[in-house]
Short mmCIF file of C-alpha atoms in Angstrom, two decimals:
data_model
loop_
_atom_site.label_atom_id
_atom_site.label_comp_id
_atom_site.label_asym_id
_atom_site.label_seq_id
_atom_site.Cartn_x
_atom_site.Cartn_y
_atom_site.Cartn_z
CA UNK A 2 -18.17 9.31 3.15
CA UNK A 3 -17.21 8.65 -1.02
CA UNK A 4 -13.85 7.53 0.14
CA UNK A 5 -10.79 8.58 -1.68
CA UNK A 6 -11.58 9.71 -5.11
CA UNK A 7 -9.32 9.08 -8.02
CA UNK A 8 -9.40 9.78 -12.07
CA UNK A 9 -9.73 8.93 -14.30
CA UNK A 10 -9.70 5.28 -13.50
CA UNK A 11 -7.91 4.11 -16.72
CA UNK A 12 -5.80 5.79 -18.93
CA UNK A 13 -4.00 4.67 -22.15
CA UNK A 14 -1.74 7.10 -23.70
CA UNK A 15 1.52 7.46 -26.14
CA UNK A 16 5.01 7.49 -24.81
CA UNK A 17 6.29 10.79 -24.09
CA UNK A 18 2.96 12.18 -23.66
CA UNK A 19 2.03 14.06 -20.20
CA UNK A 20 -0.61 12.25 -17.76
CA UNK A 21 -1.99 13.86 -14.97
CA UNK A 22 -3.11 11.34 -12.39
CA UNK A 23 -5.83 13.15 -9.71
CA UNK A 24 -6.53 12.07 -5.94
CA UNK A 25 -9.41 13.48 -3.48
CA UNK A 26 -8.78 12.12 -0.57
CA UNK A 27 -10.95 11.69 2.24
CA UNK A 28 -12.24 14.99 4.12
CA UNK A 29 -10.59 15.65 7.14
CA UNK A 30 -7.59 13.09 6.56
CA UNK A 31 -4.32 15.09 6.89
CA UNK A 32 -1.82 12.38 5.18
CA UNK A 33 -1.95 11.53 1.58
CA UNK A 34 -0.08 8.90 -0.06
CA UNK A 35 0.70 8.03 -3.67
CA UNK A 36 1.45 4.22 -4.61
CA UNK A 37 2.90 2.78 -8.02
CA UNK A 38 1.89 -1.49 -8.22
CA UNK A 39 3.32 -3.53 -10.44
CA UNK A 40 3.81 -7.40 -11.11
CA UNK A 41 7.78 -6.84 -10.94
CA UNK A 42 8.01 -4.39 -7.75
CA UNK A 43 5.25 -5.34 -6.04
CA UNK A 44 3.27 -1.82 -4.34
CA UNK A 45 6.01 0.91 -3.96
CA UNK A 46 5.06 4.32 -2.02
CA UNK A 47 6.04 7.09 -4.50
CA UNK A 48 5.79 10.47 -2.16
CA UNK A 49 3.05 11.69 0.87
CA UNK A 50 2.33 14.90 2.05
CA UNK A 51 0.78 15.61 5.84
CA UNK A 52 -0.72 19.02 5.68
CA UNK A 53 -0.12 19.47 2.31
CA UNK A 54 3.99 19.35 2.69
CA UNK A 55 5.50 16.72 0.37
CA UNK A 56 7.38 14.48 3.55
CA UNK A 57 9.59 12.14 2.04
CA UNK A 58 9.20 11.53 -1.52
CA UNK A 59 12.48 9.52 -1.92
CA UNK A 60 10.37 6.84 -3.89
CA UNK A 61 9.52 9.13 -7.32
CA UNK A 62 11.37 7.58 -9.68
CA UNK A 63 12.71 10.11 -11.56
CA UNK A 64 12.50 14.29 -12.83
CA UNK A 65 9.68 13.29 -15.01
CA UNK A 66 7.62 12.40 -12.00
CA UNK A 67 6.10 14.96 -10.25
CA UNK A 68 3.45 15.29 -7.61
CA UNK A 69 1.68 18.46 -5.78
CA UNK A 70 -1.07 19.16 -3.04
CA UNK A 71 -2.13 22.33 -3.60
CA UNK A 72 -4.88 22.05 -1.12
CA UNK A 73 -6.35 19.69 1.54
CA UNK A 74 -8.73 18.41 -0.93
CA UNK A 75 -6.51 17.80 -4.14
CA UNK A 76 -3.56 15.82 -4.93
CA UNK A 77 -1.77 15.08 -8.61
CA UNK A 78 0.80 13.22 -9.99
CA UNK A 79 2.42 14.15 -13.11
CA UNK A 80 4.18 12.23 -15.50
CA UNK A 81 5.88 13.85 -18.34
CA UNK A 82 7.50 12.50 -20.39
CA UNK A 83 5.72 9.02 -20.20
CA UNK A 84 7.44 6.00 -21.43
CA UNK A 85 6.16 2.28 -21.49
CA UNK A 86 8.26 1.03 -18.22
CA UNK A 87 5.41 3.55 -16.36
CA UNK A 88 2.68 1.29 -16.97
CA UNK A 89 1.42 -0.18 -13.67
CA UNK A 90 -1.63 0.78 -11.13
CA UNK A 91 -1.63 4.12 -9.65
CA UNK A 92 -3.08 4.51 -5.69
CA UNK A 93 -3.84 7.28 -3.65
CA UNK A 94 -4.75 6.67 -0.31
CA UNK A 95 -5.08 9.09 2.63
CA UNK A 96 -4.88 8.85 6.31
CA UNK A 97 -6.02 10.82 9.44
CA UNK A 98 -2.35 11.48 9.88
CA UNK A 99 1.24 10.20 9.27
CA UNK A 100 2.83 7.02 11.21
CA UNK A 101 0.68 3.97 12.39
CA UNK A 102 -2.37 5.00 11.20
CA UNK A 103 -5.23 2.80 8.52
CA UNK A 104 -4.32 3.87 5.23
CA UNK A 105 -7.41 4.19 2.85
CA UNK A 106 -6.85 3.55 -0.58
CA UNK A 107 -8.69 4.59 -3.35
CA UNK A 108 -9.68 2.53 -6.24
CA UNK A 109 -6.43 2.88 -8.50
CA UNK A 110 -5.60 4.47 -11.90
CA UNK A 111 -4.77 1.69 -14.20
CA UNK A 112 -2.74 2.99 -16.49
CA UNK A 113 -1.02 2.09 -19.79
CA UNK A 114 1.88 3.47 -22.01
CA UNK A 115 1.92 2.43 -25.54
CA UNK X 16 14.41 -1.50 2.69
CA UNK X 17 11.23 -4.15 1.49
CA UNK X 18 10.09 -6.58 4.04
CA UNK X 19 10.53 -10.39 2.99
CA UNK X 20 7.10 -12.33 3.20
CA UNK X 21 7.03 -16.12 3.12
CA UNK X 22 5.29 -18.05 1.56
CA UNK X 23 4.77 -16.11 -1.63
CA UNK X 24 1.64 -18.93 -2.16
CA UNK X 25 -0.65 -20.91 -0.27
CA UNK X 26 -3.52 -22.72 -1.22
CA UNK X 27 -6.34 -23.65 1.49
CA UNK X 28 -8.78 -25.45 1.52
CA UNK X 29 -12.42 -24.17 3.27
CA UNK X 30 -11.29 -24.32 7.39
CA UNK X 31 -8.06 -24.92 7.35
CA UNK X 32 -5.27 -22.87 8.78
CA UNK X 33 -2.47 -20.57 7.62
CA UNK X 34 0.42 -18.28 8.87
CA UNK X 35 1.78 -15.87 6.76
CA UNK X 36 5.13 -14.40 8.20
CA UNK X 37 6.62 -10.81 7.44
CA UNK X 38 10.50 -9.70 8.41
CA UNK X 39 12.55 -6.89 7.94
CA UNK X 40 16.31 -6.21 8.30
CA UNK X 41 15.10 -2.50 10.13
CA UNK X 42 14.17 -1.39 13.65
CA UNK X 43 10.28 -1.57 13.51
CA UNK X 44 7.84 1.33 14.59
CA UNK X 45 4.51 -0.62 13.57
CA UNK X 46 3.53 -3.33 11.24
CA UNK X 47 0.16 -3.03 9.09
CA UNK X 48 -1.68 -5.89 7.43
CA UNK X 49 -3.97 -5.29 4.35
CA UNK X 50 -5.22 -7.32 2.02
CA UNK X 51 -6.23 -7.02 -1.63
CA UNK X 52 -8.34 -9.24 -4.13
CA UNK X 53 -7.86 -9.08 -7.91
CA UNK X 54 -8.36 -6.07 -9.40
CA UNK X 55 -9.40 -4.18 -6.07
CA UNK X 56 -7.27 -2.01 -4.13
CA UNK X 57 -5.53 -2.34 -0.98
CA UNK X 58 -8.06 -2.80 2.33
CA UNK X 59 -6.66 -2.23 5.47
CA UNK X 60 -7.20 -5.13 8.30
CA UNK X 61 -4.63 -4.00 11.20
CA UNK X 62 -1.81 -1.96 12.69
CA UNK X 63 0.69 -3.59 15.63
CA UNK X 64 2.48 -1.09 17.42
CA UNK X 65 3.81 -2.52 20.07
CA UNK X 66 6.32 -5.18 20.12
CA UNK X 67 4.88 -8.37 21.07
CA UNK X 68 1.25 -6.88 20.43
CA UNK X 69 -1.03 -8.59 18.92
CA UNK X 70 -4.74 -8.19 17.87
CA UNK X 71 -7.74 -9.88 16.16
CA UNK X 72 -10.20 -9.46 13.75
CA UNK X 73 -12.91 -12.16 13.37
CA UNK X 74 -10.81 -14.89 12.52
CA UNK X 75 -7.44 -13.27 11.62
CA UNK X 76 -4.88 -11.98 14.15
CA UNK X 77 -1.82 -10.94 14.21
CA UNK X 78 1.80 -10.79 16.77
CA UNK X 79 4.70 -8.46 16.24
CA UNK X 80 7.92 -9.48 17.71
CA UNK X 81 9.66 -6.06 18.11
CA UNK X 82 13.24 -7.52 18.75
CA UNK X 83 13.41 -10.02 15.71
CA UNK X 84 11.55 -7.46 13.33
CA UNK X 85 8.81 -9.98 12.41
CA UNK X 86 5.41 -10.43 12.06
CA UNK X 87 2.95 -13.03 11.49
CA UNK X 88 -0.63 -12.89 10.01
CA UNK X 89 -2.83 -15.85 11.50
CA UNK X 90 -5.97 -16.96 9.36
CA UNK X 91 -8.08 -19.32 11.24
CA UNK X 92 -11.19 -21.67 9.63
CA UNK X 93 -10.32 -20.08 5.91
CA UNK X 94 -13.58 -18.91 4.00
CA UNK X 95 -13.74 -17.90 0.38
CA UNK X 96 -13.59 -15.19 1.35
CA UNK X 97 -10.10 -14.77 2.72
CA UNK X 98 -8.64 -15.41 -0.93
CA UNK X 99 -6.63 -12.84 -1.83
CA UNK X 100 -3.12 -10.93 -1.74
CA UNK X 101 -2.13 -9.92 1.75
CA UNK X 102 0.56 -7.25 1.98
CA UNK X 103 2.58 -6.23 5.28
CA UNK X 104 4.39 -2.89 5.35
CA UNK X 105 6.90 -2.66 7.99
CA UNK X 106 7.10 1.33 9.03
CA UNK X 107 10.17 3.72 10.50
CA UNK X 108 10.63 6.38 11.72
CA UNK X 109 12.63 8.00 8.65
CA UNK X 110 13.86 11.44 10.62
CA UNK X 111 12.57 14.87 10.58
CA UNK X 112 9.39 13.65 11.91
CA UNK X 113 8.43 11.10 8.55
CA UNK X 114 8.03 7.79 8.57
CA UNK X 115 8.86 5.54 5.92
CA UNK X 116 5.89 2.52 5.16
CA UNK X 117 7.36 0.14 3.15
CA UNK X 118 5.15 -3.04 1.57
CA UNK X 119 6.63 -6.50 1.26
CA UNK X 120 5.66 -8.24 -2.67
CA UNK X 121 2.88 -10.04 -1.13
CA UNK X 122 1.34 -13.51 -0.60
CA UNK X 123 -1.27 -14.86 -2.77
CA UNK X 124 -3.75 -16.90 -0.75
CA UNK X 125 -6.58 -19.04 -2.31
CA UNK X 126 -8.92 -20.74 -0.83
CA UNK X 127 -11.31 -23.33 -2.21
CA UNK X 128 -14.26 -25.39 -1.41
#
């Protein structure tokens, strides 16, 4: 198996631009997760869906964060406006399902707001 | 609520020994373990459900102490290639059938010849 697919891998844009972060995550996984890391707050879970569903996504930041899951294959987070404090590592990992169960994580947007 | 992992450094040398403890303030439904080296994402090395659980892999195991929260990572005869950041995340159940996986900041390990 690829593993869990994410793109672009690094991204450097201008504040208040949109980014569009993109996860694949691992076929037949049911749980997907998306992950902000930084120096400062360490590796913070954002939102995850099982089946598609957002579950708990009491860790977006704010309205200019945005994620969907249109299908079991596909999963992106949106950022618009961007501003500098958004710069960190983005991770999407996947799991067979939700609640003690290995987390796979793919290999991380890095990304940067100017 | 973020776990609290001590130390936040440690510095081995090749073979020797080191505990890495994990807490939380919350009722516990598992505790995972993964590590990550520099620039590399997260890898997963194990899940305790139980309370008072605890498992191995090669040289590192783990315990989970259900009633006082807390979990320790054990790293036995350090190699190289143990350096890196190892993460817990202490998991709830959040309600309506989520659960909530929360990661502590870390602890940098390093070992060297």
């Amino acid at each position: 198996d690829a593993g869990v697919i994410q793109s672009p891998r690094h991204e450097v844009t201008e504040m208040g631009q949109e980014v569009t972060l993109r996860c694949k995550p691992i076929s037949g996984h049911n749980s997907l997760f998306w992950y902000r890391q930084t120096m400062m707050r360490g590796l913070e879970l954002l939102i995850y869906f099982n089946n598609n569903v957002p579950i708990d996504d009491s860790g977006m930041p704010e309205d200019r964060f945005s994620a969907k899951m249109p299908n079991a294959s596909f999963s992106t987070l949106k950022i618009q406006p961007s501003e500098p404090r958004d710069s960190a590592v983005y991770f999407c990992a996947s799991s067979p399902n939700h609640g003690a169960e290995t987390q796979y994580f793919g290999p991380g947007t890095r990304l940067l707001v100017l | 609520q973020q776990p609290v992992q001590s130390p936040q450094a440690v510095i081995l040398r090749e073979g020797e020994d080191a505990v890495i403890n994990c807490s939380s303030s919350k009722a516990l439904y598992s505790v995972h373990w993964y590590r990550q080296k520099h620039g590399e994402a997260p890898v997963f090395l194990m899940i305790l459900l139980k309370g008072g659980e605890q498992k191995g892999h090669e040289k590192i195991s783990a315990s989970f102490n259900e009633k006082k929260q807390q979990s320790s990572l054990y790293l036995t005869a350090s190699q190289l290639s143990y350096s890196g950041t190892y993460f817990c995340g202490t998991e709830r159940l959040a309600g309506a059938g989520s659960y909530q996986l929360t990661f502590g900041k870390g602890t940098k390990l390093s070992v060297i010849p």
